Amino acid sequence: MGQIRLIIPGMTETLTTFVLAGGRSSRMGQDKAEIEIDGRSMLDRACDLAAEVGSDRVVVLGRPDHPLGAADEQPFAGPARAIAAYLPRLQKPARILVLPVDMPFLKPNHIKALLANTPGAYFDDMYLPFTALVQEGVTIIGDRIRDLHAAFGVTSIPSDPAWGDALVNINTPAVLAQIAGK
């Protein structure tokens, strides 16, 4: 199957996708990135989604051993710090997409809804995934995802109830078992 590239009207910046895969997976009890759903790891699903939406670059944060990986400057310091540490490497302005590795049911239409909003968006009260437009000279104060949202002027948009489990985080064995049972 060929790569699908979404064309977002008015979007001229490059798109860099950060896949967040450097956590301890302590609630899951095993590496979430390597868990397979329907024969594909959650990490592969996130990287494939990034390609499907036309990312110019994919960076797997917290995975220096992965072909698309980058080491966190401060391992286990949290995703916001990992993202902020990588931002100076981007040519500005740049559009970013941040995908958690543990949302394996996201589809291109979900990401398209985020990318259609300038300067960026996330769904309702879910801080991830999100998109943002990164400009030169942005100052990030704080070390949480919501601090990144504030720095970039990212806003909340509603999700579609018809999406079902698309926005479910698989963080525990119980959630994994529930999803697998469907």
Coordinates of C-alpha atoms in Angstrom, one line a residue:
M1 CA 0.0 0.0 0.0
G2 CA 1.4 3.4 -1.0
Q3 CA 2.0 6.3 1.3
I4 CA -0.9 8.7 1.8
R5 CA 0.0 12.3 2.0
L6 CA -2.6 14.6 3.5
I7 CA -2.7 18.1 1.9
I8 CA -3.7 20.7 4.5
P9 CA -4.7 24.0 2.9
G10 CA -2.4 26.8 3.9
M11 CA 0.2 24.5 5.5
T12 CA 3.6 25.4 4.0
E13 CA 5.9 24.5 6.9
T14 CA 7.7 21.2 7.1
L15 CA 6.0 18.6 9.4
T16 CA 8.1 16.9 12.0
T17 CA 6.5 14.1 14.0
F18 CA 7.7 13.3 17.5
V19 CA 6.8 9.8 18.6
L20 CA 6.9 9.6 22.4
A21 CA 8.4 6.2 23.2
G22 CA 10.9 6.9 26.0
G23 CA 8.8 6.2 29.1
R24 CA 9.3 3.5 31.7
S25 CA 5.9 1.8 30.9
S26 CA 5.7 1.2 34.7
R27 CA 1.9 0.9 34.7
M28 CA 1.9 -1.5 31.8
G29 CA 4.7 -3.7 33.3
Q30 CA 6.3 -4.1 29.9
D31 CA 7.6 -1.9 27.1
K32 CA 4.4 -0.4 25.5
A33 CA 6.2 0.5 22.3
E34 CA 6.8 -3.2 21.6
I35 CA 3.3 -4.5 22.4
E36 CA 1.7 -5.9 19.2
I37 CA -1.9 -5.2 18.2
D38 CA -3.1 -7.0 15.2
G39 CA 0.5 -8.1 14.4
R40 CA 2.1 -4.6 14.5
S41 CA 3.9 -3.0 17.4
M42 CA 2.5 0.2 18.8
L43 CA 5.8 1.9 17.9
D44 CA 5.4 0.8 14.2
R45 CA 1.8 2.0 14.2
A46 CA 2.8 5.5 15.3
C47 CA 5.7 5.7 12.8
D48 CA 3.4 4.5 10.0
L49 CA 0.8 7.1 10.9
A50 CA 3.4 9.8 10.8
A51 CA 4.3 8.7 7.3
E52 CA 0.7 8.5 6.2
V53 CA 0.0 12.1 7.2
G54 CA 3.0 13.2 5.2
S55 CA 5.6 13.9 7.9
D56 CA 8.9 15.2 6.4
R57 CA 10.7 13.8 9.5
V58 CA 9.9 11.3 12.2
V59 CA 11.8 11.4 15.5
V60 CA 11.3 8.6 18.0
L61 CA 12.1 10.2 21.3
G62 CA 13.7 8.1 23.9
R63 CA 14.8 5.4 21.5
P64 CA 18.4 6.1 20.4
D65 CA 18.7 2.5 19.1
H66 CA 15.7 2.9 16.7
P67 CA 16.6 3.9 13.1
L68 CA 14.5 7.1 13.6
G69 CA 15.4 7.4 17.2
A70 CA 16.9 10.2 19.3
A71 CA 18.2 9.9 22.9
D72 CA 16.5 12.0 25.5
E73 CA 19.0 14.5 27.0
Q74 CA 17.5 13.7 30.4
P75 CA 16.2 10.2 30.3
F76 CA 12.8 9.8 32.0
A77 CA 12.4 13.5 32.6
G78 CA 9.2 13.6 30.7
P79 CA 8.0 14.1 27.2
A80 CA 7.8 17.9 27.3
R81 CA 11.5 18.1 28.2
A82 CA 12.4 15.7 25.4
I83 CA 10.4 17.7 22.9
A84 CA 11.8 21.0 24.1
A85 CA 15.4 19.7 23.9
Y86 CA 14.9 18.6 20.3
L87 CA 13.2 21.9 19.1
P88 CA 16.5 23.8 18.5
R89 CA 17.4 21.3 15.8
L90 CA 14.3 22.3 13.7
Q91 CA 14.4 24.9 11.0
K92 CA 11.7 27.5 11.9
P93 CA 8.9 27.9 11.3
A94 CA 8.1 24.3 11.6
R95 CA 4.9 22.4 12.2
I96 CA 5.2 19.6 14.7
L97 CA 2.9 16.6 15.4
V98 CA 3.4 14.9 18.8
L99 CA 2.1 11.3 18.9
P100 CA 2.1 9.1 22.0
V101 CA 3.2 5.6 21.3
D102 CA 0.3 4.2 23.3
M103 CA -2.6 5.4 21.1
P104 CA -2.5 2.8 18.4
F105 CA -5.9 3.4 16.9
L106 CA -5.3 7.0 15.7
K107 CA -6.0 7.4 12.0
P108 CA -5.0 10.1 9.4
N109 CA -8.5 11.8 9.7
H110 CA -7.9 12.4 13.5
I111 CA -4.5 14.0 12.7
K112 CA -5.9 16.0 9.8
A113 CA -8.4 17.5 12.3
L114 CA -5.5 18.7 14.5
L115 CA -3.4 19.9 11.6
A116 CA -6.2 22.0 10.2
N117 CA -5.9 24.3 13.2
T118 CA -3.3 27.0 13.3
P119 CA -1.2 27.5 15.4
G120 CA -2.0 24.0 16.7
A121 CA -4.5 21.9 18.5
Y122 CA -5.2 19.0 20.9
F123 CA -8.5 17.1 21.5
D124 CA -10.7 18.3 24.4
D125 CA -8.9 17.6 27.7
M126 CA -6.4 15.2 26.2
Y127 CA -3.0 16.8 26.0
L128 CA -1.8 14.3 23.5
P129 CA -1.7 14.0 20.5
F130 CA -1.2 17.6 19.5
T131 CA 0.1 19.8 16.7
A132 CA 1.9 23.1 16.9
L133 CA 3.5 25.7 14.8
V134 CA 7.0 26.4 16.2
Q135 CA 8.3 29.8 15.5
E136 CA 11.8 31.2 16.1
G137 CA 12.3 32.7 19.6
V138 CA 9.5 30.8 21.4
T139 CA 10.2 30.5 25.2
I140 CA 9.0 27.5 27.0
I141 CA 8.4 28.0 30.7
G142 CA 7.7 24.7 32.5
D143 CA 8.2 21.1 31.8
R144 CA 4.8 19.7 31.1
I145 CA 2.9 19.1 27.9
R146 CA 0.4 21.9 28.8
D147 CA 3.4 24.3 29.1
L148 CA 4.3 23.5 25.5
H149 CA 0.6 24.1 24.5
A150 CA 0.8 27.5 26.2
A151 CA 4.1 28.5 24.6
F152 CA 2.9 27.6 21.1
G153 CA -0.7 28.9 21.6
V154 CA -2.2 25.5 21.0
T155 CA -5.9 25.2 21.6
S156 CA -8.4 22.5 22.4
I157 CA -10.8 21.2 19.8
P158 CA -13.6 18.8 20.2
S159 CA -13.2 15.2 19.2
D160 CA -15.9 13.3 17.3
P161 CA -17.8 10.8 19.5
A162 CA -18.1 8.5 16.5
W163 CA -14.3 7.9 16.7
G164 CA -14.9 5.4 19.5
D165 CA -11.6 3.9 20.9
A166 CA -9.4 6.0 18.5
L167 CA -8.2 8.2 21.4
V168 CA -7.8 5.6 24.0
N169 CA -4.4 5.4 25.7
I170 CA -3.3 1.8 26.3
N171 CA -1.4 2.3 29.6
T172 CA -2.3 -0.7 31.7
P173 CA -2.8 -4.4 31.1
A174 CA -6.5 -4.0 31.9
V175 CA -7.0 -1.5 29.1
L176 CA -5.0 -3.7 26.8
A177 CA -7.2 -6.7 27.6
Q178 CA -10.3 -4.6 27.2
I179 CA -9.2 -3.4 23.8
A180 CA -8.1 -6.9 22.7
G181 CA -11.5 -8.3 23.7
K182 CA -13.3 -6.1 21.2

